[in-house]
Amino acid sequence: MKQFCVFGNPIFHSKSPLIHNSVFYKFAKEIGFSGFYGRYLLQDGSNLRRIFFDLGLCGANITIPFKENAFNQSDEVRGIASVVKSVNTLVLEGEKLIGYNTDADGFYHTISINNFKSALLIGAGGSAKALAYILREKGIEVFIINRSKERLEPFLSDGFKCSLIQDFLPMSFDVVINATPSGLKDESLPLSEDNLRKTLESSKMAYDLIYGIQTPFLKLAKSLGIFIKDGKDMLIEQGVLASYLFCDHKISTHEIRKQMKSVL
Ligand code: NDP
């Protein structure tokens, strides 16, 4: 049996085992193997590679806060992961660990029909990076705000417009995206509610990468009558692309998406 898992901390809330196991189970014959996908609570990101090999894994997903560790510990990085410098999917190829980032394309798939021209991105971590680069690549103007200055620096040197979250003044954007874990425990973003409200009022969509709960950010947007979206569709889309890699491209992304949607 081929084994896979998701590494993260916290990890108990992850729905990745549900969606990936359902694909392995449904398509066992077509992919020519039986697979099992579990969850791993990682304490120290520097051990990621060693634990991957100790567990005898064939592939893994990486979530908060270890995507940069995964990037640094990959033998080879492919696609947008090398631009973003953040890896959320690892695949064993021979003896080598190949790193991919499926967050970027997965996220874009969920908003591509909206024809947005501008986005406010709250957060500057691994997923914010994936989003910032794919949005820019698709011609969408991105403004990034974050709590700490250090994490904004790579974005600033790469030409993105940025500001500290504390200094942010209301502006108009087509979509406002929360790419921070703030809200997981019902806490509000460290941003003046008045400024956030004014910004949301002129936007077309409020998008939170967190899934499974309605965060204070989404509650505020909903109370203002703004269209809201949580991270469920992105979870599915990044999972579809990861599963396509795990199954060695033997199942179409259409079939994988249909299966994942049927269990979520
Ligand atoms: P990282 O740890 O890489 O980055 C976290 C970012 O959030 C940093 O910019 C950090 O700022 C900021 N932050 C952390 N806590 C707070 C807070 N309380 N208030 C304000 N800012 C905060 O995380 P990821 O980018 O990997 O993930 C971010 C979120 O997106 C997570 O909740 C994750 O579960 C979700 N996610 C969902 C996906 C999906 O498929 N739906 C896919 C990927 C991620 P600072 O620099 O100041 O520490």
Short mmCIF file of C-alpha atoms and ligand atoms in Angstrom, two decimals:
data_model
loop_
_atom_site.label_atom_id
_atom_site.label_comp_id
_atom_site.label_asym_id
_atom_site.label_seq_id
_atom_site.Cartn_x
_atom_site.Cartn_y
_atom_site.Cartn_z
CA MET A 1 0.00 0.00 0.00
CA LYS A 2 1.27 3.48 -0.90
CA GLN A 3 1.17 5.94 1.99
CA PHE A 4 0.60 9.70 1.88
CA CYS A 5 -0.11 12.33 4.53
CA VAL A 6 -0.57 15.99 5.30
CA PHE A 7 2.00 17.64 7.59
CA GLY A 8 1.01 20.69 9.62
CA ASN A 9 0.56 22.23 13.03
CA PRO A 10 -2.32 22.43 13.91
CA ILE A 11 -3.58 19.56 11.78
CA PHE A 12 -6.60 18.05 13.54
CA HIS A 13 -9.06 20.13 11.44
CA SER A 14 -7.62 19.04 8.06
CA LYS A 15 -10.05 17.53 5.56
CA SER A 16 -7.24 16.42 3.24
CA PRO A 17 -7.37 12.75 4.40
CA LEU A 18 -11.08 12.64 3.59
CA ILE A 19 -10.74 13.94 0.02
CA HIS A 20 -7.55 12.07 -0.89
CA ASN A 21 -8.61 8.73 0.61
CA SER A 22 -11.89 8.93 -1.27
CA VAL A 23 -10.01 9.29 -4.58
CA PHE A 24 -7.59 6.42 -3.78
CA TYR A 25 -10.52 4.20 -2.82
CA LYS A 26 -12.73 5.07 -5.79
CA PHE A 27 -10.01 4.73 -8.43
CA ALA A 28 -7.82 1.97 -6.94
CA LYS A 29 -8.10 -0.17 -10.09
CA GLU A 30 -7.40 2.65 -12.53
CA ILE A 31 -4.36 3.94 -10.64
CA GLY A 32 -3.02 0.44 -10.04
CA PHE A 33 -2.39 0.80 -6.32
CA SER A 34 -4.17 0.99 -3.01
CA GLY A 35 -3.32 4.13 -1.10
CA PHE A 36 -3.79 5.52 2.38
CA TYR A 37 -3.58 9.19 3.36
CA GLY A 38 -3.13 10.27 7.01
CA ARG A 39 -2.44 13.38 9.10
CA TYR A 40 0.87 14.16 10.82
CA LEU A 41 1.25 16.76 13.57
CA LEU A 42 4.77 18.05 12.93
CA GLN A 43 6.55 19.86 15.76
CA ASP A 44 9.71 20.97 14.00
CA GLY A 45 9.78 21.81 10.27
CA SER A 46 13.47 21.02 10.02
CA ASN A 47 12.58 17.31 10.47
CA LEU A 48 10.10 17.21 7.59
CA ARG A 49 12.28 15.45 5.04
CA ARG A 50 13.64 12.90 7.52
CA ILE A 51 10.13 12.03 8.73
CA PHE A 52 8.84 11.76 5.14
CA PHE A 53 11.46 9.08 4.43
CA ASP A 54 11.15 7.40 7.87
CA LEU A 55 7.42 6.93 7.26
CA GLY A 56 8.08 5.49 3.80
CA LEU A 57 5.73 8.02 2.16
CA CYS A 58 5.17 8.32 -1.59
CA GLY A 59 3.77 11.83 -1.35
CA ALA A 60 2.53 14.47 1.06
CA ASN A 61 0.81 17.79 1.40
CA ILE A 62 2.24 20.50 3.58
CA THR A 63 0.18 23.05 5.41
CA ILE A 64 0.66 25.85 7.92
CA PRO A 65 3.42 26.66 8.89
CA PHE A 66 5.84 24.36 7.02
CA LYS A 67 5.60 25.26 3.31
CA GLU A 68 8.93 27.09 3.31
CA ASN A 69 10.60 24.12 5.05
CA ALA A 70 9.17 21.88 2.32
CA PHE A 71 10.57 24.20 -0.34
CA ASN A 72 14.03 24.17 1.29
CA GLN A 73 14.05 20.40 1.72
CA SER A 74 12.93 19.42 -1.81
CA ASP A 75 15.55 17.96 -4.16
CA GLU A 76 13.89 19.67 -7.09
CA VAL A 77 11.10 22.23 -7.28
CA ARG A 78 8.78 22.46 -10.29
CA GLY A 79 6.39 25.04 -11.69
CA ILE A 80 5.25 28.11 -9.80
CA ALA A 81 6.69 26.69 -6.53
CA SER A 82 10.13 27.87 -7.65
CA VAL A 83 8.83 31.44 -8.06
CA VAL A 84 6.77 31.38 -4.89
CA LYS A 85 9.49 29.57 -2.89
CA SER A 86 6.78 27.65 -1.08
CA VAL A 87 5.85 23.98 -1.51
CA ASN A 88 2.53 22.42 -0.50
CA THR A 89 2.90 19.10 -2.32
CA LEU A 90 5.79 16.63 -2.22
CA VAL A 91 6.03 13.65 -4.55
CA LEU A 92 8.65 10.92 -4.36
CA GLU A 93 10.20 10.32 -7.78
CA GLY A 94 12.78 7.54 -7.55
CA GLU A 95 14.92 8.65 -4.62
CA LYS A 96 14.12 12.32 -5.08
CA LEU A 97 11.62 14.59 -3.37
CA ILE A 98 9.93 16.80 -5.95
CA GLY A 99 8.21 19.94 -4.64
CA TYR A 100 5.13 21.56 -6.22
CA ASN A 101 2.76 24.36 -5.27
CA THR A 102 -0.85 23.55 -6.11
CA ASP A 103 -2.27 26.39 -3.95
CA ALA A 104 -1.62 28.99 -6.64
CA ASP A 105 -3.44 27.36 -9.57
CA GLY A 106 -5.99 25.80 -7.23
CA PHE A 107 -6.90 29.20 -5.80
CA TYR A 108 -7.04 30.91 -9.19
CA HIS A 109 -9.38 28.24 -10.52
CA THR A 110 -11.91 29.29 -7.85
CA ILE A 111 -12.07 32.96 -8.93
CA SER A 112 -11.13 32.90 -12.61
CA ILE A 113 -14.69 33.46 -13.84
CA ASN A 114 -15.00 36.75 -11.93
CA ASN A 115 -12.70 38.82 -14.12
CA PHE A 116 -11.31 40.73 -11.11
CA LYS A 117 -8.84 43.55 -11.72
CA SER A 118 -7.59 44.22 -8.17
CA ALA A 119 -7.14 42.30 -4.92
CA LEU A 120 -6.28 43.10 -1.31
CA LEU A 121 -4.35 40.24 0.24
CA ILE A 122 -4.25 40.10 4.05
CA GLY A 123 -1.26 38.01 5.17
CA ALA A 124 2.20 37.40 3.77
CA GLY A 125 2.83 33.73 4.57
CA GLY A 126 3.18 30.69 2.32
CA SER A 127 -0.31 30.78 0.83
CA ALA A 128 -0.31 34.56 0.43
CA LYS A 129 2.83 34.17 -1.67
CA ALA A 130 1.19 31.61 -3.92
CA LEU A 131 -1.85 33.85 -4.33
CA ALA A 132 0.13 37.05 -4.91
CA TYR A 133 2.21 35.56 -7.72
CA ILE A 134 -0.65 33.83 -9.52
CA LEU A 135 -2.85 36.93 -9.29
CA ARG A 136 -0.08 39.10 -10.69
CA GLU A 137 0.62 36.54 -13.42
CA LYS A 138 -3.06 36.75 -14.39
CA GLY A 139 -2.92 40.55 -14.62
CA ILE A 140 -4.67 41.34 -11.31
CA GLU A 141 -3.21 44.20 -9.29
CA VAL A 142 -2.34 43.02 -5.77
CA PHE A 143 -1.92 45.01 -2.55
CA ILE A 144 -0.56 43.08 0.45
CA ILE A 145 -0.95 43.93 4.13
CA ASN A 146 0.65 42.02 6.99
CA ARG A 147 1.18 42.18 10.75
CA SER A 148 4.98 41.79 10.68
CA LYS A 149 7.34 43.84 8.51
CA GLU A 150 9.82 40.97 7.95
CA ARG A 151 7.39 38.90 5.90
CA LEU A 152 6.52 41.88 3.69
CA GLU A 153 10.13 42.47 2.66
CA PRO A 154 10.39 39.78 -0.06
CA PHE A 155 7.14 41.10 -1.57
CA LEU A 156 8.41 44.69 -1.50
CA SER A 157 11.66 43.75 -3.20
CA ASP A 158 9.65 41.90 -5.82
CA GLY A 159 7.68 45.02 -6.70
CA PHE A 160 4.40 44.36 -4.87
CA LYS A 161 2.58 47.23 -3.18
CA CYS A 162 2.51 46.52 0.55
CA SER A 163 1.77 48.05 3.93
CA LEU A 164 1.71 47.03 7.55
CA ILE A 165 -1.78 45.94 8.57
CA GLN A 166 -1.74 48.56 11.34
CA ASP A 167 -1.09 51.36 8.80
CA PHE A 168 -3.70 50.28 6.27
CA LEU A 169 -6.24 52.92 5.19
CA PRO A 170 -9.50 52.08 3.38
CA MET A 171 -9.18 51.53 -0.37
CA SER A 172 -11.25 49.96 -3.10
CA PHE A 173 -10.54 46.41 -4.39
CA ASP A 174 -12.60 43.91 -6.38
CA VAL A 175 -11.78 41.12 -3.94
CA VAL A 176 -10.49 41.13 -0.34
CA ILE A 177 -8.75 37.92 0.70
CA ASN A 178 -7.88 36.78 4.22
CA ALA A 179 -4.82 34.57 3.87
CA THR A 180 -4.04 34.44 7.60
CA PRO A 181 -5.15 31.86 10.20
CA SER A 182 -6.79 34.71 12.11
CA GLY A 183 -10.39 33.64 12.53
CA LEU A 184 -9.63 29.95 13.14
CA LYS A 185 -10.27 30.61 16.84
CA ASP A 186 -12.91 33.27 16.18
CA GLU A 187 -10.46 36.15 16.65
CA SER A 188 -10.75 39.28 14.49
CA LEU A 189 -8.01 40.57 12.22
CA PRO A 190 -5.68 43.12 13.87
CA LEU A 191 -7.09 45.82 11.60
CA SER A 192 -9.39 48.72 12.43
CA GLU A 193 -12.93 47.39 11.90
CA ASP A 194 -13.93 50.74 10.47
CA ASN A 195 -11.18 50.57 7.80
CA LEU A 196 -12.01 46.95 6.99
CA ARG A 197 -15.72 47.77 6.73
CA LYS A 198 -15.09 50.71 4.37
CA THR A 199 -12.84 48.54 2.21
CA LEU A 200 -15.30 45.67 2.10
CA GLU A 201 -18.21 47.95 1.26
CA SER A 202 -16.66 48.81 -2.10
CA SER A 203 -15.60 45.24 -2.97
CA LYS A 204 -17.37 42.49 -4.91
CA MET A 205 -16.18 39.50 -2.88
CA ALA A 206 -14.69 38.66 0.53
CA TYR A 207 -12.66 35.45 0.39
CA ASP A 208 -11.28 33.62 3.44
CA LEU A 209 -8.86 30.74 2.91
CA ILE A 210 -10.08 29.15 6.16
CA TYR A 211 -12.77 26.55 5.56
CA GLY A 212 -15.44 24.92 7.66
CA ILE A 213 -16.25 27.95 9.81
CA GLN A 214 -17.54 31.44 9.20
CA THR A 215 -14.75 33.71 10.46
CA PRO A 216 -15.37 37.20 11.93
CA PHE A 217 -13.99 38.55 8.61
CA LEU A 218 -16.64 36.71 6.59
CA LYS A 219 -19.36 37.53 9.13
CA LEU A 220 -18.58 41.23 8.76
CA ALA A 221 -18.62 41.01 4.95
CA LYS A 222 -21.89 39.08 5.00
CA SER A 223 -23.49 41.68 7.27
CA LEU A 224 -22.57 44.27 4.63
CA GLY A 225 -24.21 42.24 1.88
CA ILE A 226 -20.91 41.37 0.18
CA PHE A 227 -20.61 38.00 -1.60
CA ILE A 228 -18.53 35.70 0.61
CA LYS A 229 -16.47 32.62 -0.10
CA ASP A 230 -14.59 30.38 2.33
CA GLY A 231 -11.63 28.11 1.59
CA LYS A 232 -13.61 24.97 0.72
CA ASP A 233 -13.38 25.38 -3.05
CA MET A 234 -9.67 26.15 -2.81
CA LEU A 235 -9.16 23.09 -0.60
CA ILE A 236 -10.78 21.00 -3.32
CA GLU A 237 -8.91 22.61 -6.23
CA GLN A 238 -5.44 22.45 -4.64
CA GLY A 239 -6.32 18.86 -3.64
CA VAL A 240 -7.40 17.98 -7.19
CA LEU A 241 -4.01 19.06 -8.55
CA ALA A 242 -2.10 17.27 -5.76
CA SER A 243 -4.11 14.07 -6.27
CA TYR A 244 -3.46 14.25 -10.01
CA LEU A 245 0.26 14.15 -9.15
CA PHE A 246 -0.13 11.40 -6.50
CA CYS A 247 -2.08 9.25 -9.00
CA ASP A 248 0.62 9.76 -11.62
CA HIS A 249 -1.81 11.61 -13.96
CA LYS A 250 -3.86 8.42 -14.42
CA ILE A 251 -7.18 10.02 -13.44
CA SER A 252 -8.43 13.23 -15.05
CA THR A 253 -8.72 16.34 -12.87
CA HIS A 254 -12.41 16.37 -13.82
CA GLU A 255 -12.96 12.89 -12.32
CA ILE A 256 -10.91 13.73 -9.21
CA ARG A 257 -12.86 16.99 -8.68
CA LYS A 258 -16.19 15.17 -9.01
CA GLN A 259 -15.12 12.59 -6.43
CA MET A 260 -13.71 15.12 -3.94
CA LYS A 261 -16.85 17.27 -4.18
CA SER A 262 -19.01 14.25 -3.47
CA VAL A 263 -17.43 13.75 -0.03
CA LEU A 264 -17.11 17.37 1.14
P1 NDP B 1 1.72 30.93 7.19
O1 NDP B 1 2.05 30.50 8.57
O2 NDP B 1 2.72 30.68 6.13
O3 NDP B 1 1.42 32.53 7.22
C1 NDP B 1 0.54 33.06 8.12
C2 NDP B 1 0.35 34.54 7.82
O4 NDP B 1 -0.73 34.99 8.62
C3 NDP B 1 1.52 35.42 8.14
O5 NDP B 1 1.54 36.49 7.24
C4 NDP B 1 1.21 35.92 9.56
O6 NDP B 1 1.70 37.21 9.84
C5 NDP B 1 -0.28 36.04 9.49
N1 NDP B 1 -0.94 35.83 10.78
C6 NDP B 1 -0.86 34.73 11.58
N2 NDP B 1 -1.68 34.88 12.63
C7 NDP B 1 -2.28 36.10 12.49
C8 NDP B 1 -3.23 36.82 13.26
N3 NDP B 1 -3.74 36.33 14.39
N4 NDP B 1 -3.60 38.04 12.81
C9 NDP B 1 -3.10 38.54 11.67
N5 NDP B 1 -2.19 37.92 10.89
C10 NDP B 1 -1.80 36.70 11.31
O7 NDP B 1 0.29 30.30 6.83
P2 NDP B 1 -0.30 29.92 5.41
O8 NDP B 1 -0.09 31.07 4.50
O9 NDP B 1 0.19 28.60 4.99
O10 NDP B 1 -1.87 29.75 5.74
C11 NDP B 1 -2.69 30.85 6.05
C12 NDP B 1 -4.13 30.36 6.22
O11 NDP B 1 -4.65 29.89 4.99
C13 NDP B 1 -4.27 29.20 7.21
O12 NDP B 1 -5.43 29.39 7.99
C14 NDP B 1 -4.43 28.01 6.31
O13 NDP B 1 -5.15 26.96 6.94
C15 NDP B 1 -5.22 28.61 5.15
N6 NDP B 1 -5.05 27.86 3.91
C16 NDP B 1 -6.15 27.30 3.30
C17 NDP B 1 -6.02 26.61 2.12
C18 NDP B 1 -7.23 26.01 1.46
O14 NDP B 1 -7.06 25.14 0.61
N7 NDP B 1 -8.41 26.46 1.77
C19 NDP B 1 -4.71 26.43 1.46
C20 NDP B 1 -3.64 27.09 2.15
C21 NDP B 1 -3.81 27.75 3.34
P3 NDP B 1 3.09 37.49 10.63
O15 NDP B 1 4.12 37.62 9.57
O16 NDP B 1 2.82 38.75 11.33
O17 NDP B 1 3.29 36.33 11.55
#
